[in-house]
Coordinates of C-alpha atoms in Angstrom, one line a residue:
M910 CA 8.5 -10.6 5.3
D911 CA 8.3 -9.1 1.8
L912 CA 5.0 -7.5 0.9
P913 CA 3.7 -6.5 -2.5
T914 CA 2.6 -3.1 -1.2
A915 CA 2.6 -1.0 2.0
V916 CA -0.5 0.1 3.8
G917 CA -0.6 3.9 4.0
F918 CA -1.9 4.4 7.5
C919 CA 1.0 2.4 9.0
M920 CA 3.9 2.6 6.6
G921 CA 7.3 3.9 7.5
I922 CA 9.6 5.1 4.6
N923 CA 13.3 4.8 4.6
K924 CA 15.0 8.2 4.0
I925 CA 17.2 6.8 1.2
A926 CA 14.3 5.2 -0.5
L927 CA 12.3 8.4 -0.3
Q928 CA 15.2 10.3 -1.8
K929 CA 15.5 7.8 -4.7
I930 CA 11.7 7.2 -5.3
G931 CA 10.3 10.6 -4.5
Y932 CA 7.1 11.4 -2.7
F933 CA 3.6 10.2 -3.2
N934 CA 2.0 11.4 -6.4
E935 CA -0.6 13.7 -5.0
Y936 CA -1.5 15.1 -8.4
L937 CA -2.5 11.7 -9.7
F938 CA -4.1 10.3 -6.6
G939 CA -5.5 13.4 -5.0
K940 CA -7.0 13.0 -1.5
G941 CA -6.2 9.4 -1.0
Y942 CA -6.4 5.7 -1.9
G943 CA -3.7 4.3 -4.2
E944 CA -0.8 6.7 -3.5
E945 CA 1.0 4.3 -1.2
N946 CA 0.4 1.4 -3.6
D947 CA 1.9 3.4 -6.5
W948 CA 4.9 4.4 -4.3
S949 CA 5.4 0.8 -3.2
M950 CA 5.4 -0.4 -6.8
R951 CA 7.9 2.3 -7.8
A952 CA 10.1 1.3 -4.8
R953 CA 10.0 -2.4 -5.9
A954 CA 11.0 -1.4 -9.4
R955 CA 14.0 0.4 -8.0
G956 CA 15.1 -2.7 -6.0
F957 CA 13.6 -1.7 -2.6
K958 CA 11.4 -4.1 -0.5
N959 CA 8.1 -3.4 1.3
I960 CA 8.4 -5.4 4.5
L961 CA 6.1 -6.4 7.3
V962 CA 7.3 -5.7 10.8
P963 CA 5.7 -8.6 12.7
N964 CA 6.3 -7.2 16.2
L965 CA 4.7 -3.8 15.5
F966 CA 1.0 -3.1 16.1
V967 CA -0.7 0.0 14.8
Y968 CA -4.3 0.8 15.8
H969 CA -6.3 2.4 13.0
K970 CA -9.9 3.6 13.5
H971 CA -11.6 3.0 10.2
G972 CA -13.9 5.5 8.6
G973 CA -12.6 8.8 9.9
S974 CA -11.2 10.4 6.8
F975 CA -13.9 9.9 4.1
S976 CA -17.6 9.3 3.8
S977 CA -18.5 5.8 2.5
E978 CA -19.5 7.2 -0.9
E979 CA -16.3 9.3 -1.3
K980 CA -14.2 6.4 -0.2
Q981 CA -15.8 4.0 -2.7
K982 CA -15.4 6.5 -5.5
L983 CA -11.7 7.2 -4.7
M984 CA -10.9 3.5 -4.3
Q985 CA -12.5 2.6 -7.7
E986 CA -11.0 5.5 -9.6
N987 CA -7.5 5.1 -8.2
L988 CA -7.4 1.4 -8.6
E989 CA -7.9 1.9 -12.3
K990 CA -4.9 4.3 -12.2
I991 CA -2.8 1.7 -10.3
K992 CA -3.7 -1.1 -12.9
K993 CA -2.6 1.1 -15.8
L994 CA 0.6 2.2 -14.1
H995 CA 1.5 -1.2 -12.6
P996 CA 0.0 -4.0 -14.6
D997 CA 1.4 -6.7 -12.2
Y998 CA 0.0 -5.1 -9.1
L999 CA -3.2 -7.2 -8.8
K1000 CA -1.4 -10.4 -9.6
L1001 CA 1.2 -9.7 -6.9
V1002 CA -1.5 -8.9 -4.3
A1003 CA -3.5 -12.0 -5.2
S1004 CA -0.5 -14.2 -4.9
F1005 CA 0.4 -12.7 -1.5
I1006 CA -3.1 -13.3 -0.3
K1007 CA -3.2 -16.9 -1.5
E1008 CA 0.2 -17.7 0.0
D1009 CA -0.6 -15.8 3.2
P1010 CA 2.9 -15.5 4.7
P1011 CA 1.8 -13.6 7.8
K1012 CA -0.7 -16.3 8.8
A1013 CA 1.7 -17.8 11.4
V1014 CA 2.1 -14.4 13.1
R1015 CA -1.7 -13.8 13.2
D1016 CA -2.2 -17.3 14.6
F1017 CA 0.4 -16.7 17.3
V1018 CA -1.1 -13.4 18.5
S1019 CA -4.7 -14.5 18.4

């Protein structure tokens, strides 16, 4: 299932893609939020796909890395950077959410 973007805490990166795309842009995105979205969009532009692995479950305990205030600030600042770098990003994400391709998988496991 093709995704518009990966989710950082549970993304795997193909070695060939990493060699062609490069690493996360730590200078632009700093401590977090947005770097995986930027990388995913750069990968898409180079012909790679971000895919969902439906038979893989990753547990993630929210709230361990940043305070609420710091998280909100980073998310807001870095989303603006994503929108400038990748103008189609929000449209791709909105379309994916509207179409909801993984709904059948969620329904099956719940």
